[in-house]
Short mmCIF file of C-alpha atoms in Angstrom, two decimals:
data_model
loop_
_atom_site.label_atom_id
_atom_site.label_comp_id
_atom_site.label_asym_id
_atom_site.label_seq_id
_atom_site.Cartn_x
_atom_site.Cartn_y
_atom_site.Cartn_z
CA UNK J 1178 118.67 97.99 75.71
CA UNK J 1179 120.82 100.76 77.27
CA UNK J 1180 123.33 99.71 80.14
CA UNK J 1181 123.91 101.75 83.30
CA UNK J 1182 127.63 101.96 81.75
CA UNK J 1183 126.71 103.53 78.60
CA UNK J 1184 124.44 106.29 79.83
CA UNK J 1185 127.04 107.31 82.85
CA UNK J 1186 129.99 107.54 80.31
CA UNK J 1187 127.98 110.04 77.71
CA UNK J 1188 126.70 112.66 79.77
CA UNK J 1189 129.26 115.04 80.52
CA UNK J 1190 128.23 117.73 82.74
CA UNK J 1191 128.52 121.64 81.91
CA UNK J 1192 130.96 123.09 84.22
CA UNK J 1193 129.52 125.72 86.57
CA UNK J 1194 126.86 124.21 88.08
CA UNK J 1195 124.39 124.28 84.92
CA UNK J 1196 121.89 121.60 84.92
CA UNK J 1197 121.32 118.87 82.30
CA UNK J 1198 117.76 118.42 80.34
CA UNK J 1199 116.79 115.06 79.28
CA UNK J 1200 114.75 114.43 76.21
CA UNK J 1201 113.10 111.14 76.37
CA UNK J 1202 113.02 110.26 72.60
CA UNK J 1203 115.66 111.13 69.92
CA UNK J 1204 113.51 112.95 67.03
CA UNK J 1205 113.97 116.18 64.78
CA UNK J 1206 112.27 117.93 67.84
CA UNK J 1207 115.29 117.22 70.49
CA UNK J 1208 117.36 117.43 67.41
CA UNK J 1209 116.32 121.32 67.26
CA UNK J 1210 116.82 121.55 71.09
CA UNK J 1211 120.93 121.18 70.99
CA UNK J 1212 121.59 125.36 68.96
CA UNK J 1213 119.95 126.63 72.09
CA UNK J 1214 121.36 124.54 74.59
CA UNK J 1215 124.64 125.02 73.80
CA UNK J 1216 123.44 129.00 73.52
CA UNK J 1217 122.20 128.92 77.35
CA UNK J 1218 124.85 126.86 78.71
CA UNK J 1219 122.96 123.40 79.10
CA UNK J 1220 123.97 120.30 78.95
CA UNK J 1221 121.09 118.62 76.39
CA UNK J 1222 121.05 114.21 76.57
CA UNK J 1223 119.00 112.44 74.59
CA UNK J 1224 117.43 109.18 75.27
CA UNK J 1225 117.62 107.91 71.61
CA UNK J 1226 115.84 104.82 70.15
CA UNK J 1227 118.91 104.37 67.13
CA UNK J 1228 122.23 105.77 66.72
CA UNK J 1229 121.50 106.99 64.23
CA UNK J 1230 118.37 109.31 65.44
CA UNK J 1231 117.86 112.52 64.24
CA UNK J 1232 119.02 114.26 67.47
CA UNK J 1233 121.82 111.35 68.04
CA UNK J 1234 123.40 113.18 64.84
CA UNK J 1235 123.92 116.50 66.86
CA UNK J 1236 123.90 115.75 70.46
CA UNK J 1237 126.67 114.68 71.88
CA UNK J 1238 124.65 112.26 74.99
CA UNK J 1239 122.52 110.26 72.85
CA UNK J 1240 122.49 107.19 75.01
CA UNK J 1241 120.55 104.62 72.74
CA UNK J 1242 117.57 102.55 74.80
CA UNK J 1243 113.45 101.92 74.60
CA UNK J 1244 111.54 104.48 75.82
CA UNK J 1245 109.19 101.88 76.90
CA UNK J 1246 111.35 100.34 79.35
CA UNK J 1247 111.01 101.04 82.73
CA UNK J 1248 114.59 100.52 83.49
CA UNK J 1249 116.61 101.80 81.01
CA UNK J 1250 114.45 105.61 81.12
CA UNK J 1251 114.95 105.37 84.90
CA UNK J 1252 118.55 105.11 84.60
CA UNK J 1253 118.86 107.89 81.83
CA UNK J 1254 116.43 109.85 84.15
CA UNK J 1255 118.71 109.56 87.16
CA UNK J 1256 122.09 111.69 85.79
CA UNK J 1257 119.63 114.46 84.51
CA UNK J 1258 118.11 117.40 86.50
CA UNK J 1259 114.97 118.06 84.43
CA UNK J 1260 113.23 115.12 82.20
CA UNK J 1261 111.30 116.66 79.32
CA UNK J 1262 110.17 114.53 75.84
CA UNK J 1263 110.48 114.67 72.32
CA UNK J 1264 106.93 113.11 72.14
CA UNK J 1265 103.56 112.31 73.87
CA UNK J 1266 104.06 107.91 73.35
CA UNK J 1267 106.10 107.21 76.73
CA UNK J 1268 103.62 104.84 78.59
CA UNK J 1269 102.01 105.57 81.75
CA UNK J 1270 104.13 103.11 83.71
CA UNK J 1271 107.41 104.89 82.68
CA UNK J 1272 105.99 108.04 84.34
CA UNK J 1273 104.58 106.64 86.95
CA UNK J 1274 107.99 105.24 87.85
CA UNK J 1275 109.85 108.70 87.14
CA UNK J 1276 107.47 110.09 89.49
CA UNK J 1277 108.09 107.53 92.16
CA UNK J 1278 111.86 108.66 91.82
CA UNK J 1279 111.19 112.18 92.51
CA UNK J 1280 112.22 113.08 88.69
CA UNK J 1281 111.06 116.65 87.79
CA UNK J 1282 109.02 116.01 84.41
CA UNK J 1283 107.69 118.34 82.01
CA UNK J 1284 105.21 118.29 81.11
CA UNK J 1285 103.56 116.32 84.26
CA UNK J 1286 102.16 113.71 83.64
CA UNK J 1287 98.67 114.66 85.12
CA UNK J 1288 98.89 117.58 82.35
CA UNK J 1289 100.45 115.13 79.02
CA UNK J 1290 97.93 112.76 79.51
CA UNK J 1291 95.00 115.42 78.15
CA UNK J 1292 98.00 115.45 75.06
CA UNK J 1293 97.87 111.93 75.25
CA UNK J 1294 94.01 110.79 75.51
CA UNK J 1295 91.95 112.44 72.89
CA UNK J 1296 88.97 111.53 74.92
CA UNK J 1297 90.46 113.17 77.94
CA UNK J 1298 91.29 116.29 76.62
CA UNK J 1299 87.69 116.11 74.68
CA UNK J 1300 86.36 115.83 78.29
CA UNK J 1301 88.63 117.94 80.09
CA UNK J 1302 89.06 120.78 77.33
CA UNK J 1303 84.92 121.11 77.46
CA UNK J 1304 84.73 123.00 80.57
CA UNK J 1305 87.16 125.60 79.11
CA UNK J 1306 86.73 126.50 75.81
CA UNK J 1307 84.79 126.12 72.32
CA UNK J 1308 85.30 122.25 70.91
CA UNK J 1309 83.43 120.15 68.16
CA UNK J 1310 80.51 118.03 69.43
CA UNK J 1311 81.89 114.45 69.99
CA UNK J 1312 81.18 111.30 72.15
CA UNK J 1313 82.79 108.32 72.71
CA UNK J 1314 81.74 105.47 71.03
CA UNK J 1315 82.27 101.89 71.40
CA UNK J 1316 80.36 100.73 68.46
CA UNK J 1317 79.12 101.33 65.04
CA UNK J 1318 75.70 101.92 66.44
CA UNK J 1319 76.76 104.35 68.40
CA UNK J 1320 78.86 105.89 65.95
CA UNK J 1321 75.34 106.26 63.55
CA UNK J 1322 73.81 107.48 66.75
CA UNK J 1323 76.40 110.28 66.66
CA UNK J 1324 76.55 111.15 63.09
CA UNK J 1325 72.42 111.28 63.07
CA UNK J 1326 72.78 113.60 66.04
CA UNK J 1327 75.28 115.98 64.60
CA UNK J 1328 75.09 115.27 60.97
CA UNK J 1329 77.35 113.34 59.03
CA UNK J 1330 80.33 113.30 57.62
CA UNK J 1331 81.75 112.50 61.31
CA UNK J 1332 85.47 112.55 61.86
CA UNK J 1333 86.79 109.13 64.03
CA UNK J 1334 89.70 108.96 65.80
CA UNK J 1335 92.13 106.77 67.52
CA UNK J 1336 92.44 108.38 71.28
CA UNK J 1337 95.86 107.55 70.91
CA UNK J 1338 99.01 107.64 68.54
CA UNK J 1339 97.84 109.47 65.80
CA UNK J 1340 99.00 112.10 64.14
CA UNK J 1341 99.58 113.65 60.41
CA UNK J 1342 96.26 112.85 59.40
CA UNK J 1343 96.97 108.72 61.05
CA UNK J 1344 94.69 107.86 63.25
CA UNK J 1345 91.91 109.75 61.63
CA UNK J 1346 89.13 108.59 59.39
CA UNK J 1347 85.98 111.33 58.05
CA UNK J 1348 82.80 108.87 57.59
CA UNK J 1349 80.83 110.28 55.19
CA UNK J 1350 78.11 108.84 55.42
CA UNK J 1351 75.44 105.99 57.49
CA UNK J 1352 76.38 103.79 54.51
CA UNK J 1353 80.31 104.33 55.18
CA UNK J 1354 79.69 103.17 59.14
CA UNK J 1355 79.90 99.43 58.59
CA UNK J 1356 83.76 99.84 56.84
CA UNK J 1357 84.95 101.52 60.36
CA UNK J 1358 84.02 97.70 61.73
CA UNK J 1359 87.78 97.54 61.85
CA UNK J 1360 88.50 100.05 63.83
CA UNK J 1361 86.51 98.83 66.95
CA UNK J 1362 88.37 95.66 66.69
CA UNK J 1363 91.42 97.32 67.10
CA UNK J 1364 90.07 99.81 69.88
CA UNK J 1365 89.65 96.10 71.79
CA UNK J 1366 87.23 97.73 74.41
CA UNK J 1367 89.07 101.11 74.72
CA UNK J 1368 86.47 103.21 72.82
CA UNK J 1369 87.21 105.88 69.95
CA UNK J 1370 86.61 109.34 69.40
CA UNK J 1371 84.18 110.65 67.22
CA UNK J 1372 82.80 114.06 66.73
CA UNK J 1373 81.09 116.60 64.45
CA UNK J 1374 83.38 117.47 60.85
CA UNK J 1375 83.68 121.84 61.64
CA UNK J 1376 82.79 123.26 58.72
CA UNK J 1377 85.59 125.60 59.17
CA UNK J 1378 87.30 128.95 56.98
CA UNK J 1379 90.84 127.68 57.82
CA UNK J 1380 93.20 125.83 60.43
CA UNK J 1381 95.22 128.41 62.74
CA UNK J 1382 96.98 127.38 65.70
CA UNK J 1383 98.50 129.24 68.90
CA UNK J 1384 101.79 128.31 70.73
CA UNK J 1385 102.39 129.07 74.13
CA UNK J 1386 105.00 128.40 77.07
CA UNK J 1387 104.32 127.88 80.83
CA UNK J 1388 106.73 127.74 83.44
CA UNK J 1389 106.75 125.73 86.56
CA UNK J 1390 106.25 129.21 88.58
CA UNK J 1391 103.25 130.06 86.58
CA UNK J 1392 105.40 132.56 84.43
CA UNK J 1393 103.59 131.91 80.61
CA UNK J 1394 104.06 133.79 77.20
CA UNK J 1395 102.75 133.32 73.64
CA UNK J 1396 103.63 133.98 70.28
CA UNK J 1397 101.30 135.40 67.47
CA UNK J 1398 98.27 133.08 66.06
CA UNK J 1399 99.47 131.12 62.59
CA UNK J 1400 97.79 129.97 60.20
CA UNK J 1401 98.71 126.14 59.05
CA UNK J 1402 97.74 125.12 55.76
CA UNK J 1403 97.14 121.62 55.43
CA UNK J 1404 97.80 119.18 52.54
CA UNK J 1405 96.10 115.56 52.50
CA UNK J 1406 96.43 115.74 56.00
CA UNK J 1407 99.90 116.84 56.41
CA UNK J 1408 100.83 120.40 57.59
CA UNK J 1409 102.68 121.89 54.60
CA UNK J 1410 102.50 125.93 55.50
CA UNK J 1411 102.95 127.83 57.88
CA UNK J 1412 102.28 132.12 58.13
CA UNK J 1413 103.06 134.14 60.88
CA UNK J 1414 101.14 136.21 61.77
CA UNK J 1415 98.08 134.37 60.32
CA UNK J 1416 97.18 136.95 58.03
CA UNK J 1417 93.96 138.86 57.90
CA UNK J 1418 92.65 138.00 61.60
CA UNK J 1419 90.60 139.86 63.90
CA UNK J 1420 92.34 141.41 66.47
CA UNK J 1421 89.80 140.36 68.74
CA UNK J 1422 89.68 136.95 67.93
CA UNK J 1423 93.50 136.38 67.79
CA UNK J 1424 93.34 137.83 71.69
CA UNK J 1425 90.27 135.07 72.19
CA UNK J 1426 92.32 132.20 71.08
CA UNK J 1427 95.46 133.60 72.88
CA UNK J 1428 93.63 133.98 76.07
CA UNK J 1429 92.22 130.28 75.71
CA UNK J 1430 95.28 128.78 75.30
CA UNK J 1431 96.87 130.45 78.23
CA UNK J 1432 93.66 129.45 80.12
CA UNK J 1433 94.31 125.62 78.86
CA UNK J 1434 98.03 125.57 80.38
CA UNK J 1435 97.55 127.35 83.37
CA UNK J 1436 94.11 125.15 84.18
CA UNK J 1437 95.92 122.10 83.31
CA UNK J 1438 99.03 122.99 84.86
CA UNK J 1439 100.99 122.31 81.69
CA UNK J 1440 104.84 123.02 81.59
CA UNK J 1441 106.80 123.99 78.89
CA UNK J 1442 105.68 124.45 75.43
CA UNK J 1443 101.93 124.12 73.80
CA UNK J 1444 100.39 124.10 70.71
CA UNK J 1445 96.70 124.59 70.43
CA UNK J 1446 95.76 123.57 66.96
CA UNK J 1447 92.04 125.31 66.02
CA UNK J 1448 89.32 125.75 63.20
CA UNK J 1449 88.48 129.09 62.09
CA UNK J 1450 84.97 129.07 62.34
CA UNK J 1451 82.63 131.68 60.85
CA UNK J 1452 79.02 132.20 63.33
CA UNK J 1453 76.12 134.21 62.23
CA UNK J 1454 79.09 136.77 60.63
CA UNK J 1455 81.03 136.96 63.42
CA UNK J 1456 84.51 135.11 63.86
CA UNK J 1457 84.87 132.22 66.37
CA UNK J 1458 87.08 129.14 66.97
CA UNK J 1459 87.06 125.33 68.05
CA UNK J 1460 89.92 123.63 69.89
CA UNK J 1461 91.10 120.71 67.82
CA UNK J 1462 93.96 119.25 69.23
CA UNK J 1463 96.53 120.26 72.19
CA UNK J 1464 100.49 119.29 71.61
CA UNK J 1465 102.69 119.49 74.94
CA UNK J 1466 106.11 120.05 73.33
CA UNK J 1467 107.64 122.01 70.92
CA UNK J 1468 105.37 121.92 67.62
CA UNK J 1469 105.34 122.17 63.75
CA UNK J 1470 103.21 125.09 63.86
CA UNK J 1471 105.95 126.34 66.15
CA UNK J 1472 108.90 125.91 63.57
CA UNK J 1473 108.91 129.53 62.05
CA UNK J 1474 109.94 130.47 65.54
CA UNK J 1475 113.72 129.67 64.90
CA UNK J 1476 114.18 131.82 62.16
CA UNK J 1477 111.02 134.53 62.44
CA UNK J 1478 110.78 135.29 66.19
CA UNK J 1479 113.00 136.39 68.89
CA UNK J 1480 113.11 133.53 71.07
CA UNK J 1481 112.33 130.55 69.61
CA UNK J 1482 109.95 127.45 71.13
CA UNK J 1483 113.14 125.40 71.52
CA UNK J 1484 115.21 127.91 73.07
CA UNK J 1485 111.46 128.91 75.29
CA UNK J 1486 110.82 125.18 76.24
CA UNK J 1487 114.17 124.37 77.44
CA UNK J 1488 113.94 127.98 79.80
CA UNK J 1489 110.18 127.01 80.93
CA UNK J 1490 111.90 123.68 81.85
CA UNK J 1491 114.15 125.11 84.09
CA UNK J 1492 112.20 127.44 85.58
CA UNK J 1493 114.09 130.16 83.99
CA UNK J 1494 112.91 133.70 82.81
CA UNK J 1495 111.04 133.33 79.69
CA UNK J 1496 112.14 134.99 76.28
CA UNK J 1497 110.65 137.80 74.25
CA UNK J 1498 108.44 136.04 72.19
CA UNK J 1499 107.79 138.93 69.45
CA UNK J 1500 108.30 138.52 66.00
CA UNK J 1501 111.70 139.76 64.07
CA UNK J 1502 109.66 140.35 60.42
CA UNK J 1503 106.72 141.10 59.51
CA UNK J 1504 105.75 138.08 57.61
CA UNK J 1505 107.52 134.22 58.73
CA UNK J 1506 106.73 131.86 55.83
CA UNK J 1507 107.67 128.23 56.90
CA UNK J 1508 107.45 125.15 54.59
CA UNK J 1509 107.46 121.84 55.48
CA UNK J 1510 109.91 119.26 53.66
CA UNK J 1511 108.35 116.17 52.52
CA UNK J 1512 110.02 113.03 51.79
CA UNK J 1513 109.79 112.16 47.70
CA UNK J 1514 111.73 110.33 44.92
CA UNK J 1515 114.44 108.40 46.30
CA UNK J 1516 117.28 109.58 43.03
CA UNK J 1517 117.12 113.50 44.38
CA UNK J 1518 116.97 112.68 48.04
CA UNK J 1519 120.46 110.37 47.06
CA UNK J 1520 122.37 113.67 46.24
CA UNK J 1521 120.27 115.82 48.94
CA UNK J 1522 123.50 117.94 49.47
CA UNK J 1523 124.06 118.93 46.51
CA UNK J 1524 120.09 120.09 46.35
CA UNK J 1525 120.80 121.99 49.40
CA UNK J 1526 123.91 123.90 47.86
CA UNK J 1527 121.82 124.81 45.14
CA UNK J 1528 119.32 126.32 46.90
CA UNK J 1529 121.56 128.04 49.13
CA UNK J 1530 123.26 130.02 46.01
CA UNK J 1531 119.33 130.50 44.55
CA UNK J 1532 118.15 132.65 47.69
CA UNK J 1533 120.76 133.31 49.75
CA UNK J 1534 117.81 134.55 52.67
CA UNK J 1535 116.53 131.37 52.45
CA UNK J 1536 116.92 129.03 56.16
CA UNK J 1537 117.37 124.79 55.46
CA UNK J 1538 116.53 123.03 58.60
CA UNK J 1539 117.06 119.17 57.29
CA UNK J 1540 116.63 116.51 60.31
CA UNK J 1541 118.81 113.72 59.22
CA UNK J 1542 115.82 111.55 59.24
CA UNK J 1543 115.20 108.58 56.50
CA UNK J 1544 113.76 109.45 53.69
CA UNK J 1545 110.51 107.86 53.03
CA UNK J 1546 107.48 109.78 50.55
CA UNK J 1547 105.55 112.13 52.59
CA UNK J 1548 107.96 112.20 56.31
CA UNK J 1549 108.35 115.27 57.18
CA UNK J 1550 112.25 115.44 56.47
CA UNK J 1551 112.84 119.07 57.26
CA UNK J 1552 111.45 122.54 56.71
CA UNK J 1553 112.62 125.89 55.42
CA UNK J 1554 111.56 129.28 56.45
CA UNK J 1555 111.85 132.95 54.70
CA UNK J 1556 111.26 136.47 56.43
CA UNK J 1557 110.14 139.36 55.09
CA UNK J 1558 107.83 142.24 54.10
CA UNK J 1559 106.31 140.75 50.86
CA UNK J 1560 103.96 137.72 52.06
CA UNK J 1561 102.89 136.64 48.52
CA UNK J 1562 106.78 136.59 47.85
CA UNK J 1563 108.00 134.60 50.98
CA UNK J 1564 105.11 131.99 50.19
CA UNK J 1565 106.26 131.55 46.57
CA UNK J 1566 109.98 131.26 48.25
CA UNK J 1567 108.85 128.75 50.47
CA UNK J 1568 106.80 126.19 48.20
CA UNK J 1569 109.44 126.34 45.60
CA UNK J 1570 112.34 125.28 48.46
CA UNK J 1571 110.24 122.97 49.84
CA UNK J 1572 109.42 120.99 46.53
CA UNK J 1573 112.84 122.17 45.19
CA UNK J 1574 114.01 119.65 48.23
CA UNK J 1575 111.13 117.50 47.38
CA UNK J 1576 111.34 116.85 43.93
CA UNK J 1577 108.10 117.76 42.51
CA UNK J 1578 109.99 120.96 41.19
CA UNK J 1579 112.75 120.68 38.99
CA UNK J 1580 114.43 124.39 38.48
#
């Protein structure tokens, strides 16, 4: 556990007045937070769980302690002027204490907890905007209730912890009911979500930023392409999509943070849905920080969702949130075979000399098959080209190409 000595000695304060951000939680996404700190004048800490976190690496105040401990996040909390987080797992308790202290945290925690609870944003999110038919369900009864209602397959979910494809389970059939028995014992009363599979076109998602004074801007409608679960591509703009509908889901996602009063950056992730013709959407999950779907943003747009978060934070101006190409191509990096991930470097050099246009973003994480260990991103006017760029990079890095 982190001591009061430990977090007092490592954050050293910008001179001039600026104010320090706390991340609760030392991951790639705080990790990507420190370029435009240091570019605005903050002072970034990090409440890390290991030295050896992936923003520790980079970022200088990288107190180590639980962020499950009431104590220890109180006492990073107190030498920081703005308490943001690097994920949606603190506990209630922890906020609720913050709170108490008088802490400014974004997001709030009335707003992360529709980030947090599937159910509650499922409930909340229904009054707003287009969502799959669901229902919570406490048993496998009601879980064959559901699927006869809407037709199976049926998607379950954990409400919460789950993400890249964990915590989610498609039951294809009434026969396949009686294997989720496990599930329910885990839930241990709490319920789970389960709702209709979309028969969707594709996945697209829309990232926005809110500021505490109601100031909010969004960047152009991606489309994320999805691999066993996993997102593996992202295109910006997502190409081919109504105009009208990329101002629908735009306008629904500014509609989500302003009615839920959410505070810095938000990704709503959405099927594509095609209705008598005519294209629609469904909401399928909300993110309240900086997101994968928002990664191109570094490299492809003019202010990116690090650099926006930390300025909707703080209450500052927001950036321009246009595009610098025409195309963004962003890959995700997966973890693979442990003998080319041993000389990563000299992978990385090689790539570097193969497409000099090219953008590594590695996070210093473990390597383990299938973590997310990084992504690269290529701009451009050819989009067929800046894909082929980008999967060859990414599995270049990976290992499942060879040359």
């Amino acid at each position: 556990m982190a001591t009061k000595g430990p977090i007092v000695e490592q954050i050293v304060r910008h001179p001039g007045g600026f104010p320090v951000v706390g991340i609760i939680g030392g991951g790639q996404l705080a990790r990507m937070c420190q370029p435009p700190a240091v570019g605005l004048s903050l002072t970034l800490a990090v409440l890390a769980q290991a030295p050896d976190a992936a923003a520790a690496l980079v970022v200088p105040a990288s107190p180590v302690g639980p962020y499950d401990d009431v104590d220890t996040v109180r006492e990073f909390a107190r030498q920081c002027d703005v308490v943001t987080f690097d994920h949606e797992h603190v506990p209630p308790e922890v906020l609720a204490a913050l709170e108490a202290d008088g802490v400014p945290l974004h997001p709030r925690p009335s707003a992360l907890r529709f980030a947090q609870d599937k159910l509650a944003m499922r409930e909340r999110l229904g009054d707003l905007v287009d969502c799959p038919r669901w229902r919570r369900v406490d048993s496998l009864e009601e879980l064959t209730e559901l699927g006869t209602e809407v037709g199976f397959p049926v998607v379950l979910k954990t409400p919460r912890g789950g993400y890249d494809g964990k915590g989610v389970r498609v039951v294809d059939s009434p026969d396949a009911v009686p294997d989720c028995a496990d599930w329910f014992e885990r839930a241990a009363g709490d319920g789970l979500l389960a709702e209709e599979a979309v028969d969707f076109t594709r996945e697209i998602a829309v990232l926005v930023a809110r500021s505490p004074s109601g100031q909010a801007a969004a960047w152009p409608v991606v489309e994320t392409v999805q691999t066993g679960g996993i997102c593996t591509e992202v295109i910006a703009p997502a190409p081919d999509l109504d105009d009208t509908l990329a101002s629908r889901v735009t306008e629904a996602a500014l509609r989500i943070a302003g009615e839920l009063d959410v505070t810095g950056v938000m990704a709503v992730e959405l099927f594509q849905v095609d209705r008598d013709g005519e294209p629609g959407y469904v909401v399928n999950e909300l993110a309240m920080r900086p997101h994968n779907s928002g990664h191109w943003t570094i490299d492809g747009s003019v202010t990116s969702q690090f650099e926006q978060h930390l300025r909707a934070v703080l209450d500052l101006p927001l950036g321009d949130t246009r595009a610098r190409a025409p195309w963004t191509v962003m890959g995700n990096v997966l973890g693979g075979a442990e003998p080319r991930h041993a000389e990563l470097y000299g992978t990385y050099r090689h790539l570097l000399a193969r497409d000099p246009g090219l953008k590594m973003h590695l996070y210093g994480k473990e390597v383990r098959p299938g973590r997310k260990i990084g992504h690269v991103t290529v701009c451009g006017d050819d989009l067929a080209e800046l894909r082929d760029r980008a999967a060859h990079a990414a599995g270049y890095l990976e290992g499942t190409i060879i040359e």
